Every structure is written in structure tokens, then in C-alpha cells.
């Protein structure tokens, strides 16, 4: 089957690479010439474990190519995935201009029956709107179907999530479209991955509801962790015991400095904005957004509690990306924490295995270091913000030696409080 992907961002590249791996013929389109040239040269613009190898392998085997010509992609493909960006507007709603532009172009070049698949996270009602845009921009009536097929890929494990998903959601209006989507995902269908077949609006809602629920789970345990600190409880035991209840589940109950990234913050705000438009109040999601903002600021309070007045003090930061295995710093707690520390007069030294280039663009006056041991030199405290694997096995004696004061603030509970105390650190984690 010939498939075209329009938009070679995060979702587009992962989808393209994985579908080519499933044996489909892929052409990945982007209007940015320079990006396509770099991709043709084997340069991947994002950091995602396994993606480069998978792209190279499938390009090498002739199943995947890159192009700037949307006409080429549309005319040669039966299935067209739209994976362009839907960035947030000021009020939290999504900017759909790229999706709409692509829909108009697809309509213009349509030369036979096509299935147009929306994979970008789009506000409820967008699939229907895209269908209307295509219909009204065709030069002659040609039969087509629109499908809403939201992605559930986590950055850092996107390929695994694509290849072994918990479910595939298909919002469609015709049996023909459903049958073609089953073909696209045939390896998953044969593996008995659950498929949820439904209408456009439900498919769109499933994505928002899933992300908002996960964001709620994280925020819930963060607030419980904050209370644990005050009452002498250990949040790890609380989360474990809660998670053993099958109705609750163990995942996404790890406390931390607040969620970040390109999805949870954006999708929760977009959901609240959509509800507001329909005069519905999503009180829980609203509270989650506020509590998450508070959580990031609370982390600065933890540093202040351990160090005292921050003015003129030096703080070392380990981890800048919003989570490990990505260079994405969007809405990263580390960035918010650093900016607030600086506002209170602290000097900041920082290290991240891959996100420093991205961080340099948004952070001023930070001393970027080449490893954790250089980072902590002469620091009054070390704050571990992102749980990269290389921070799980630090040479703690070297860290302590390099620090001016042996203060270790562990915002991901990587280390054991009792062990850290016995090593002579003044240590605090979250909720323990
Ligand atoms: C998320 C969804 O998981 C994915 O299905 C969707 O398609 C895109 O959004 P992603 O943003 O890549 O994926 O990251 P995820 O692993 O879900 O983590 C989101 C945030 O929650 C991170 O900041 C992470 O540090 C935080 N988190 C997650 C916690 O603080 N505790 C947890 O237990 C889990």
C-alpha cells in the first residue's frame, strides 16, 4: 500500500518509519525544503531512541522516501496521514491553520479515492471540518473518506508505543475506510491489539480524555506527596499500595516536579478551552492545570528551605528536558525552576545529556557544564530534575566532594533518603 505522511515532525517521522517497517511504501512530505534535504542526507531533526536507525533502514530498503511535493504524495498514495503541528493559541485553543492548509492542498491534487487520516491531536469537530474543507475545495467531486486516528506515542519510547500500542482508535464513517485502516495496521490487527472503531468526535475525545486523565493521575500523586511530607508518610509506599488496586493501576503514580512536554500541558488547556466554548466547566482538569503550575514553583521553595536565601547562592541542575530520553524542553519543569531560581538571585550551573542546545536558546546566564561532576563544582545545592539513567548511578562521593555544601535535592526520588543521609548529604526528595 502506498502511504503519504504530510508533516515530518515528531509524530510524522515516527509514523512514517514504523509504517515502512510494517512493509508499506511511504513518502514523507514537508514544505520546509531544508528539513527534507537534511532528512534525505540522513539527519534526523529530533532525538528519539531508535528512530534514526529505523528511518535509515527503511530508506535503504526502498520503502521510504522524502519529498517537498505534496502533489507527488497525494497522487501516488491511497492513504494520506496529516501530521502537521497544531500549536497552542494564547487562550489555550489549538491553531489549526496548518491542518486546514494541508486539507485544501489534498483536495486540490486528489486524483481518485483517498483516505485522509488525521493523526495530529485536533480539537473535537476538526475531522468533520476537514471533510468539509476537502469537499468544498475539490475541483470535481471525487469520493474520499476522513479518519481520525489519534497517536498515543510517548517521547522517548515512541517507536515501542507505535509498534506495541495498548489500543488503536479509528474514528471513521464508512466500512471502506475502516477496512483500509485495518490493512494499514495489519501487523497490529493480527497481534490482537484492541481496535476501537467509533465516530469522529468520540475518537477525538478519547485522545483528550486519555491525556487529561494521565495528567490528573500525575498531579494527584504530586499533591498526595506534598501532604506525605507534612504528615510523615512515604509516598512511594502509598503509590505502590494504591497501584496494586486493579481499579487504580500502578502507572503514572510517580511523584515529581510537575508534568511537562508537548502534550499534557497543551491538551489539558485545549480541553478546558473547548469545554468553556460549550459552556461546560471541567473543574477537575482546570484544577490539574493550576496544581501543576504550583508544583513547579513549589520545587523552588524546596531549594529555598534547604539553602536559605537564594540570593548570591549557586545551584547545580541535573536534567533540562521534561523527561528522560528526549531533547524536548517544552514546558519542562527544569526551565521554570531555573528561571525562578535566577529571579531570586541564584546563579545556575546545569547539565543534560542531550537537551543543552535546546535549553541555550531559552535560558540566559546559565553555565552549561560537560558532566554532573563539573556541574556541582562550588554549588550550594544540587537539584536532580530529570531522571536520566546516567543520573541514577552518580559517584556520590565525587558529587559530595565537589559541592560546596552537601545539599542534594532529588525531585524524582532516584536515591534512598537513608543512604544519602548516611553518606553525609543533607538530602530531600518528594513526599518521603
Ligand atoms: C504523553 C502521553 O503519554 C502520550 O500517550 C501522548 O500521545 C503524548 O503525551 P509524553 O508527553 O511524551 O507522552 O510523556 P509521558 O511519558 O506521558 O510523561 C508526561 C509528563 O508526566 C512528563 O513530564 C513526566 O515526567 C510526567 N510524569 C509521568 C510524572 O511526573 N510521573 C509519572 O508517573 C509519569
mmCIF file of N, CA, C and O and ligand atoms in Angstrom, residues 10-11 48 121 150-157 161 167 207 210-211 214-215 217-219 221-222 250-265 267 292 321-324 326 328 330-333 385-387 412, ligand 1:
data_model
loop_
_atom_site.group_PDB
_atom_site.id
_atom_site.type_symbol
_atom_site.label_atom_id
_atom_site.label_comp_id
_atom_site.label_asym_id
_atom_site.label_seq_id
_atom_site.Cartn_x
_atom_site.Cartn_y
_atom_site.Cartn_z
ATOM 1 N N UNK A 10 7.592 15.261 14.876
ATOM 2 C CA UNK A 10 7.741 14.113 15.741
ATOM 3 C C UNK A 10 6.809 12.951 15.355
ATOM 4 O O UNK A 10 7.242 11.827 15.086
ATOM 5 N N UNK A 11 5.515 13.271 15.288
ATOM 6 C CA UNK A 11 4.514 12.233 15.014
ATOM 7 C C UNK A 11 4.686 11.692 13.590
ATOM 8 O O UNK A 11 4.651 10.475 13.366
ATOM 9 N N UNK A 48 15.136 10.793 19.249
ATOM 10 C CA UNK A 48 14.173 9.759 19.652
ATOM 11 C C UNK A 48 14.875 8.414 19.510
ATOM 12 O O UNK A 48 15.249 8.026 18.388
ATOM 13 N N UNK A 121 -3.076 15.705 17.192
ATOM 14 C CA UNK A 121 -4.158 15.883 18.175
ATOM 15 C C UNK A 121 -4.950 17.119 17.769
ATOM 16 O O UNK A 121 -4.402 18.221 17.710
ATOM 17 N N UNK A 150 -5.976 9.149 16.396
ATOM 18 C CA UNK A 150 -5.021 9.833 17.282
ATOM 19 C C UNK A 150 -3.836 8.955 17.667
ATOM 20 O O UNK A 150 -3.964 7.738 17.755
ATOM 21 N N UNK A 151 -2.688 9.621 17.876
ATOM 22 C CA UNK A 151 -1.481 8.874 18.292
ATOM 23 C C UNK A 151 -1.368 8.890 19.807
ATOM 24 O O UNK A 151 -1.841 9.809 20.461
ATOM 25 N N UNK A 152 -0.731 7.846 20.334
ATOM 26 C CA UNK A 152 -0.509 7.773 21.793
ATOM 27 C C UNK A 152 0.976 7.542 22.066
ATOM 28 O O UNK A 152 1.344 6.775 22.951
ATOM 29 N N UNK A 153 1.823 8.189 21.248
ATOM 30 C CA UNK A 153 3.258 7.927 21.374
ATOM 31 C C UNK A 153 3.883 8.817 22.438
ATOM 32 O O UNK A 153 3.749 10.027 22.380
ATOM 33 N N UNK A 154 4.590 8.175 23.368
ATOM 34 C CA UNK A 154 5.350 8.964 24.348
ATOM 35 C C UNK A 154 6.707 9.285 23.764
ATOM 36 O O UNK A 154 7.344 8.421 23.162
ATOM 37 N N UNK A 155 7.160 10.510 23.957
ATOM 38 C CA UNK A 155 8.508 10.846 23.528
ATOM 39 C C UNK A 155 9.469 9.950 24.295
ATOM 40 O O UNK A 155 9.264 9.664 25.472
ATOM 41 N N UNK A 156 10.500 9.498 23.613
ATOM 42 C CA UNK A 156 11.478 8.640 24.284
ATOM 43 C C UNK A 156 11.159 7.166 24.109
ATOM 44 O O UNK A 156 12.048 6.327 24.170
ATOM 45 N N UNK A 157 9.882 6.839 23.892
ATOM 46 C CA UNK A 157 9.544 5.434 23.622
ATOM 47 C C UNK A 157 8.471 5.362 22.546
ATOM 48 O O UNK A 157 7.594 4.506 22.557
ATOM 49 N N UNK A 161 5.804 2.410 21.498
ATOM 50 C CA UNK A 161 4.371 2.715 21.653
ATOM 51 C C UNK A 161 3.611 2.513 20.352
ATOM 52 O O UNK A 161 2.448 2.112 20.351
ATOM 53 N N UNK A 167 -3.922 0.214 22.429
ATOM 54 C CA UNK A 167 -5.108 0.191 21.553
ATOM 55 C C UNK A 167 -4.864 1.097 20.355
ATOM 56 O O UNK A 167 -3.980 1.961 20.382
ATOM 57 N N UNK A 207 -8.637 10.851 22.804
ATOM 58 C CA UNK A 207 -7.260 11.329 22.961
ATOM 59 C C UNK A 207 -7.159 12.365 24.090
ATOM 60 O O UNK A 207 -6.294 12.273 24.970
ATOM 61 N N UNK A 210 -7.871 10.771 27.530
ATOM 62 C CA UNK A 210 -6.770 9.920 27.999
ATOM 63 C C UNK A 210 -5.639 10.776 28.561
ATOM 64 O O UNK A 210 -5.139 10.526 29.661
ATOM 65 N N UNK A 211 -5.225 11.784 27.807
ATOM 66 C CA UNK A 211 -4.112 12.612 28.283
ATOM 67 C C UNK A 211 -4.495 13.407 29.528
ATOM 68 O O UNK A 211 -3.684 13.556 30.448
ATOM 69 N N UNK A 214 -4.364 11.002 32.487
ATOM 70 C CA UNK A 214 -2.983 10.708 32.918
ATOM 71 C C UNK A 214 -2.376 11.909 33.629
ATOM 72 O O UNK A 214 -1.685 11.761 34.651
ATOM 73 N N UNK A 215 -2.645 13.106 33.109
ATOM 74 C CA UNK A 215 -2.133 14.330 33.761
ATOM 75 C C UNK A 215 -2.743 14.457 35.156
ATOM 76 O O UNK A 215 -2.070 14.885 36.105
ATOM 77 N N UNK A 217 -3.697 11.952 37.057
ATOM 78 C CA UNK A 217 -3.093 10.917 37.905
ATOM 79 C C UNK A 217 -1.751 11.418 38.462
ATOM 80 O O UNK A 217 -1.476 11.303 39.665
ATOM 81 N N UNK A 218 -0.944 11.979 37.571
ATOM 82 C CA UNK A 218 0.367 12.501 37.994
ATOM 83 C C UNK A 218 0.170 13.613 39.027
ATOM 84 O O UNK A 218 0.839 13.650 40.071
ATOM 85 N N UNK A 219 -0.766 14.499 38.741
ATOM 86 C CA UNK A 219 -0.986 15.641 39.640
ATOM 87 C C UNK A 219 -1.535 15.176 40.981
ATOM 88 O O UNK A 219 -1.171 15.710 42.040
ATOM 89 N N UNK A 221 -0.945 12.332 42.522
ATOM 90 C CA UNK A 221 0.105 11.767 43.375
ATOM 91 C C UNK A 221 1.080 12.867 43.816
ATOM 92 O O UNK A 221 1.621 12.814 44.924
ATOM 93 N N UNK A 222 1.259 13.889 42.993
ATOM 94 C CA UNK A 222 2.123 15.004 43.412
ATOM 95 C C UNK A 222 1.529 15.704 44.638
ATOM 96 O O UNK A 222 2.250 16.040 45.580
ATOM 97 N N UNK A 250 -0.826 0.813 38.495
ATOM 98 C CA UNK A 250 0.437 1.301 39.056
ATOM 99 C C UNK A 250 1.072 2.443 38.281
ATOM 100 O O UNK A 250 1.873 3.184 38.824
ATOM 101 N N UNK A 251 0.739 2.553 36.997
ATOM 102 C CA UNK A 251 1.482 3.514 36.175
ATOM 103 C C UNK A 251 1.046 4.963 36.422
ATOM 104 O O UNK A 251 -0.069 5.219 36.822
ATOM 105 N N UNK A 252 1.982 5.864 36.143
ATOM 106 C CA UNK A 252 1.728 7.313 36.261
ATOM 107 C C UNK A 252 1.367 7.734 37.684
ATOM 108 O O UNK A 252 0.573 8.635 37.895
ATOM 109 N N UNK A 253 1.974 7.048 38.648
ATOM 110 C CA UNK A 253 1.820 7.458 40.045
ATOM 111 C C UNK A 253 3.185 7.788 40.634
ATOM 112 O O UNK A 253 3.405 7.601 41.823
ATOM 113 N N UNK A 254 4.095 8.242 39.770
ATOM 114 C CA UNK A 254 5.421 8.585 40.280
ATOM 115 C C UNK A 254 5.459 10.099 40.518
ATOM 116 O O UNK A 254 5.278 10.873 39.592
ATOM 117 N N UNK A 255 5.695 10.505 41.795
ATOM 118 C CA UNK A 255 5.670 11.953 42.065
ATOM 119 C C UNK A 255 6.895 12.644 41.483
ATOM 120 O O UNK A 255 7.937 12.018 41.283
ATOM 121 N N UNK A 256 6.763 13.917 41.199
ATOM 122 C CA UNK A 256 7.866 14.666 40.610
ATOM 123 C C UNK A 256 7.605 16.158 40.644
ATOM 124 O O UNK A 256 6.710 16.627 41.357
ATOM 125 N N UNK A 257 8.384 16.894 39.830
ATOM 126 C CA UNK A 257 8.271 18.358 39.854
ATOM 127 C C UNK A 257 7.119 18.907 39.014
ATOM 128 O O UNK A 257 7.070 20.103 38.763
ATOM 129 N N UNK A 258 6.220 18.045 38.566
ATOM 130 C CA UNK A 258 5.105 18.502 37.722
ATOM 131 C C UNK A 258 5.307 18.006 36.304
ATOM 132 O O UNK A 258 6.433 17.836 35.855
ATOM 133 N N UNK A 259 4.197 17.770 35.606
ATOM 134 C CA UNK A 259 4.327 17.257 34.235
ATOM 135 C C UNK A 259 4.663 18.394 33.269
ATOM 136 O O UNK A 259 4.366 19.564 33.519
ATOM 137 N N UNK A 260 5.324 18.014 32.172
ATOM 138 C CA UNK A 260 5.654 18.984 31.124
ATOM 139 C C UNK A 260 5.493 18.315 29.778
ATOM 140 O O UNK A 260 4.735 17.355 29.642
ATOM 141 N N UNK A 261 6.212 18.840 28.777
ATOM 142 C CA UNK A 261 6.184 18.229 27.456
ATOM 143 C C UNK A 261 5.230 18.923 26.505
ATOM 144 O O UNK A 261 4.604 19.928 26.840
ATOM 145 N N UNK A 262 5.105 18.331 25.336
ATOM 146 C CA UNK A 262 4.324 18.988 24.290
ATOM 147 C C UNK A 262 2.856 18.584 24.340
ATOM 148 O O UNK A 262 2.043 19.145 23.616
ATOM 149 N N UNK A 263 2.510 17.604 25.182
ATOM 150 C CA UNK A 263 1.130 17.088 25.126
ATOM 151 C C UNK A 263 0.273 17.420 26.341
ATOM 152 O O UNK A 263 -0.762 18.066 26.207
ATOM 153 N N UNK A 264 0.691 16.939 27.523
ATOM 154 C CA UNK A 264 -0.190 17.111 28.690
ATOM 155 C C UNK A 264 -0.567 18.578 28.926
ATOM 156 O O UNK A 264 -1.759 18.893 29.077
ATOM 157 N N UNK A 265 0.427 19.497 28.964
ATOM 158 C CA UNK A 265 0.041 20.891 29.231
ATOM 159 C C UNK A 265 -0.884 21.450 28.150
ATOM 160 O O UNK A 265 -1.906 22.072 28.449
ATOM 161 N N UNK A 267 -2.769 19.750 25.884
ATOM 162 C CA UNK A 267 -4.059 19.066 25.733
ATOM 163 C C UNK A 267 -5.016 19.383 26.887
ATOM 164 O O UNK A 267 -6.226 19.499 26.676
ATOM 165 N N UNK A 292 -0.546 21.816 38.783
ATOM 166 C CA UNK A 292 0.737 21.503 38.134
ATOM 167 C C UNK A 292 1.641 22.736 38.072
ATOM 168 O O UNK A 292 2.847 22.635 38.287
ATOM 169 N N UNK A 321 15.556 18.465 30.013
ATOM 170 C CA UNK A 321 14.398 18.023 29.228
ATOM 171 C C UNK A 321 13.246 17.706 30.179
ATOM 172 O O UNK A 321 13.467 17.456 31.366
ATOM 173 N N UNK A 322 12.017 17.686 29.637
ATOM 174 C CA UNK A 322 10.856 17.493 30.531
ATOM 175 C C UNK A 322 10.785 16.076 31.090
ATOM 176 O O UNK A 322 10.107 15.824 32.073
ATOM 177 N N UNK A 323 11.507 15.156 30.441
ATOM 178 C CA UNK A 323 11.622 13.780 30.938
ATOM 179 C C UNK A 323 12.838 13.158 30.240
ATOM 180 O O UNK A 323 13.371 13.758 29.291
ATOM 181 N N UNK A 324 13.299 11.987 30.671
ATOM 182 C CA UNK A 324 14.496 11.410 30.041
ATOM 183 C C UNK A 324 14.241 10.951 28.601
ATOM 184 O O UNK A 324 13.090 10.808 28.185
ATOM 185 N N UNK A 326 14.702 12.359 25.753
ATOM 186 C CA UNK A 326 14.226 13.318 24.767
ATOM 187 C C UNK A 326 15.030 14.604 24.939
ATOM 188 O O UNK A 326 15.549 14.863 26.026
ATOM 189 N N UNK A 328 13.473 17.390 24.285
ATOM 190 C CA UNK A 328 12.355 18.332 24.305
ATOM 191 C C UNK A 328 12.313 19.078 25.641
ATOM 192 O O UNK A 328 12.239 18.457 26.709
ATOM 193 N N UNK A 330 10.046 21.645 26.055
ATOM 194 C CA UNK A 330 8.780 22.379 26.114
ATOM 195 C C UNK A 330 8.078 22.126 27.452
ATOM 196 O O UNK A 330 7.898 20.984 27.855
ATOM 197 N N UNK A 331 7.723 23.206 28.137
ATOM 198 C CA UNK A 331 7.027 23.147 29.435
ATOM 199 C C UNK A 331 7.800 22.324 30.462
ATOM 200 O O UNK A 331 7.214 21.765 31.392
ATOM 201 N N UNK A 332 9.100 22.213 30.264
ATOM 202 C CA UNK A 332 9.896 21.401 31.186
ATOM 203 C C UNK A 332 9.964 22.061 32.561
ATOM 204 O O UNK A 332 10.256 23.259 32.657
ATOM 205 N N UNK A 333 9.717 21.302 33.637
ATOM 206 C CA UNK A 333 9.826 21.886 34.980
ATOM 207 C C UNK A 333 11.206 22.501 35.215
ATOM 208 O O UNK A 333 11.325 23.524 35.872
ATOM 209 N N UNK A 385 16.573 17.141 38.475
ATOM 210 C CA UNK A 385 15.213 17.454 37.993
ATOM 211 C C UNK A 385 14.676 16.398 37.017
ATOM 212 O O UNK A 385 13.498 16.082 37.032
ATOM 213 N N UNK A 386 15.554 15.850 36.159
ATOM 214 C CA UNK A 386 15.084 14.869 35.165
ATOM 215 C C UNK A 386 15.837 13.553 35.385
ATOM 216 O O UNK A 386 17.072 13.552 35.474
ATOM 217 N N UNK A 387 15.103 12.454 35.441
ATOM 218 C CA UNK A 387 15.696 11.178 35.866
ATOM 219 C C UNK A 387 16.378 10.408 34.737
ATOM 220 O O UNK A 387 16.079 9.242 34.465
ATOM 221 N N UNK A 412 13.036 13.547 41.676
ATOM 222 C CA UNK A 412 12.454 12.341 41.069
ATOM 223 C C UNK A 412 12.610 11.132 41.990
ATOM 224 O O UNK A 412 12.408 9.992 41.545
HETATM 225 C C1 LIG B 1 2.171 11.828 26.557
HETATM 226 C C2 LIG B 1 1.282 10.571 26.543
HETATM 227 O O1 LIG B 1 1.770 9.617 27.477
HETATM 228 C C3 LIG B 1 1.204 10.001 25.146
HETATM 229 O O2 LIG B 1 0.317 8.890 25.122
HETATM 230 C C4 LIG B 1 0.692 11.087 24.220
HETATM 231 O O3 LIG B 1 0.486 10.676 22.927
HETATM 232 C C5 LIG B 1 1.632 12.273 24.262
HETATM 233 O O4 LIG B 1 1.696 12.748 25.613
HETATM 234 P P1 LIG B 1 4.779 12.368 26.646
HETATM 235 O O5 LIG B 1 4.381 13.794 26.774
HETATM 236 O O6 LIG B 1 5.837 12.002 25.672
HETATM 237 O O7 LIG B 1 3.516 11.447 26.279
HETATM 238 O O8 LIG B 1 5.307 11.909 28.080
HETATM 239 P P2 LIG B 1 4.818 10.979 29.297
HETATM 240 O O9 LIG B 1 5.761 9.860 29.449
HETATM 241 O O10 LIG B 1 3.385 10.657 29.211
HETATM 242 O O11 LIG B 1 5.070 11.995 30.526
HETATM 243 C C6 LIG B 1 4.399 13.250 30.611
HETATM 244 C C7 LIG B 1 4.857 14.027 31.810
HETATM 245 O O12 LIG B 1 4.404 13.440 33.015
HETATM 246 C C8 LIG B 1 6.377 14.140 31.958
HETATM 247 O O13 LIG B 1 6.698 15.444 32.372
HETATM 248 C C9 LIG B 1 6.710 13.133 33.047
HETATM 249 O O14 LIG B 1 7.882 13.456 33.760
HETATM 250 C C10 LIG B 1 5.476 13.252 33.915
HETATM 251 N N1 LIG B 1 5.212 12.039 34.702
HETATM 252 C C11 LIG B 1 4.795 10.897 34.093
HETATM 253 C C12 LIG B 1 5.369 12.076 36.085
HETATM 254 O O15 LIG B 1 5.743 13.105 36.662
HETATM 255 N N2 LIG B 1 5.061 10.958 36.802
HETATM 256 C C13 LIG B 1 4.631 9.804 36.219
HETATM 257 O O16 LIG B 1 4.375 8.838 36.952
HETATM 258 C C14 LIG B 1 4.523 9.769 34.823
#
